[in-house]
Amino acid sequence: MAYVESLLHKCTSFLHLQQLHAHLLITGLFHFYPSRSKFLDFCATSFSAGSLPYAAAVFGFIPLPRTNDWNAIIRGHAQSSHPINAVTCYLNMLRASCKADALTCSFFLKACARALARIESFQMHAHVLKSGFDADVLLQTTLLDSYAKCGDLDHARKLFDEMSRRDIATWNALISGLAQGNCPYEALKLFNRMREGDDDGQGIMIPNEVTVLGALAACSQLGAVKEGDKVYDYIRKSYLDDNVIICNAVIDMYAKCGLVDKAYCVFESMRSSLSIITWNSMIMGFAMDGNGEKALQLFTQMVGGRVGPMPDDVTYLAALCACNHAGLVDEGVRLFELMEKNGVTKNVKHYGSVVDLLGRAGRLDEAYNIIVSMPTYPDIVLWQTLLGASKTYGNVEMAEKASRKLVEMGSSTCGDFVLLSNVYAAHERWNDVGRVREAMKTRDVKKVPGFSYTEMNGIIFKFFNGDKSHPNWREIYGKLEEISFKIREFGYEPETNYVLHDIGHEEKENALFYHSEKLALAFGLISTDDKSPININKNLRICGDCHVVIKLVSKLYDREVIVRDRTRFHRFNEGFCSCRDYW
């Protein structure tokens, strides 16, 4: 056995594996069960091209494969680019009446996690219980991870609560699953619960690198600055800040929370160990903040080869986004044209960014020509981008062109219908609006509701348009009335063209003034009496009227307001926005 293992570790190519297989057959060692399963496992999980198909072919000639033989093939498929094949192998194993062990279940569940096979995970859970493997913490954790990655967070939480013992990997699996599964607030609560000591007597669990990465991802989603500061404090106190991956995540977190200066401080502290991901994260952070000049300055340092690695396709995408958000149209077009000259191949995201750049600047014909002249077939997002720009500039003809293409491509996204409807509504073509909305009903397309959330004292509060679910909603609405009175005295007039319904002017004003970001803003004003910034996150783009109102509030109330919408940050201060009214 040791002899075979020694030979396996000397194999550095697929040819070596074939030669070893021939040697094992000639010497008769291949028919020795432990040696055979060891060879199959190494061959199936080797990164040499062709080794997995070869292992499967060798496996096919075994008259009566045993459990470890099956495990080797299932494990190989689970790690491959087609993990669903591991599920098929497992079913064949059951048909062959070969008994699965805990390792079989573990490899199968890893395949389910990668293939997003939720039902199969649930079925394996039943088998684990029936077989008495539920005392195995590692297997239970693998099952939990599979549920979480398949999006079944209810079962993942239930399994976590039912486990009599948990290790660090168990906590990490659920925290990461919640953070990536649109439950970031719950991920942070679990992270804090882990640090404070579990409530069922299992004691304090010390977070490791994987734990803090999950917590940072949750903070990034929520824009939870104070919680992010706490996580970063823990990272430094635990000496985890020498890990480049963690520092990259901290930069990303601060950038997504609108604190690009803090992100840059972390970037500067890493000068001796900056990776390409570090540079890309920092450039994208400046881009999202609207600081295109600083983003391009870093990009130029890389291109010049003075510092850092050479830019890759992600770097160019970040630089194009910087031009996009800062309105640097000519610079962006120049970068786009220089890409292939500098050995970087354009992909659909680069095309999408330059189409968005031209579309925002009103250069719709140029954007259209770039789409139709692409060497590859344009995707749905490109036409959606052009449709959005057509809506911004009220270009009905271009909007209809983009919309027809989207219909041809089978798109049924609510935003496509809503944008075309909005273009018609802005021109008061109510019959066309009705036609589009009738098509939405026919296809059962529902509009995504707008919502915003803000963090106060470590608690996340979420608001929908016209929301009255908050316990202090009367006070919030009272503050909005006060805001309305003050800004009207300052010359504000509601921009009712953003209410795209055929209703009366007064109803439009009411619908407009209770947008979710305005509710979050009013809540922020009544909840704090200091001069700290009010941070608001929104799932859609901020509307023009809300943008005007928040600019005025920042001046009249002397408060900095940071809004992260779907595409970028807006930093409002003293009546101005960092986007310079270009978004």
Coordinates of C-alpha atoms in Angstrom, one line a residue, residues 86 101 137 167 172 193 211 214 297 301 308 327 330 336 414 427 432 438 465 470 483 506 525 549 558 563 570-571:
A86 CA -21.5 12.3 -9.4
D101 CA -20.6 4.9 3.7
V137 CA -20.1 16.6 12.6
D167 CA -17.2 23.0 14.9
N172 CA -18.6 29.2 8.7
R193 CA -23.5 35.1 18.5
T211 CA -15.6 33.4 9.2
G214 CA -18.4 35.8 5.5
Q297 CA -4.5 57.5 -11.8
Q301 CA 0.4 53.5 -12.6
G308 CA 1.8 46.8 -9.4
G327 CA -18.9 61.0 -17.2
D330 CA -13.8 60.3 -24.5
F336 CA -11.9 50.6 -24.9
C414 CA -40.1 43.2 -15.6
H427 CA -44.6 61.3 -23.8
D432 CA -49.1 52.5 -25.6
E438 CA -51.4 44.4 -20.8
N465 CA -42.4 52.8 -0.9
H470 CA -42.3 50.8 11.2
I483 CA -38.9 68.4 5.1
E506 CA -51.8 65.8 -6.3
L525 CA -32.9 62.4 10.8
V549 CA -34.7 66.3 -2.3
D558 CA -26.3 70.2 7.5
V563 CA -26.9 56.6 -0.8
H570 CA -24.2 59.3 -4.2
R571 CA -22.5 61.3 -1.5

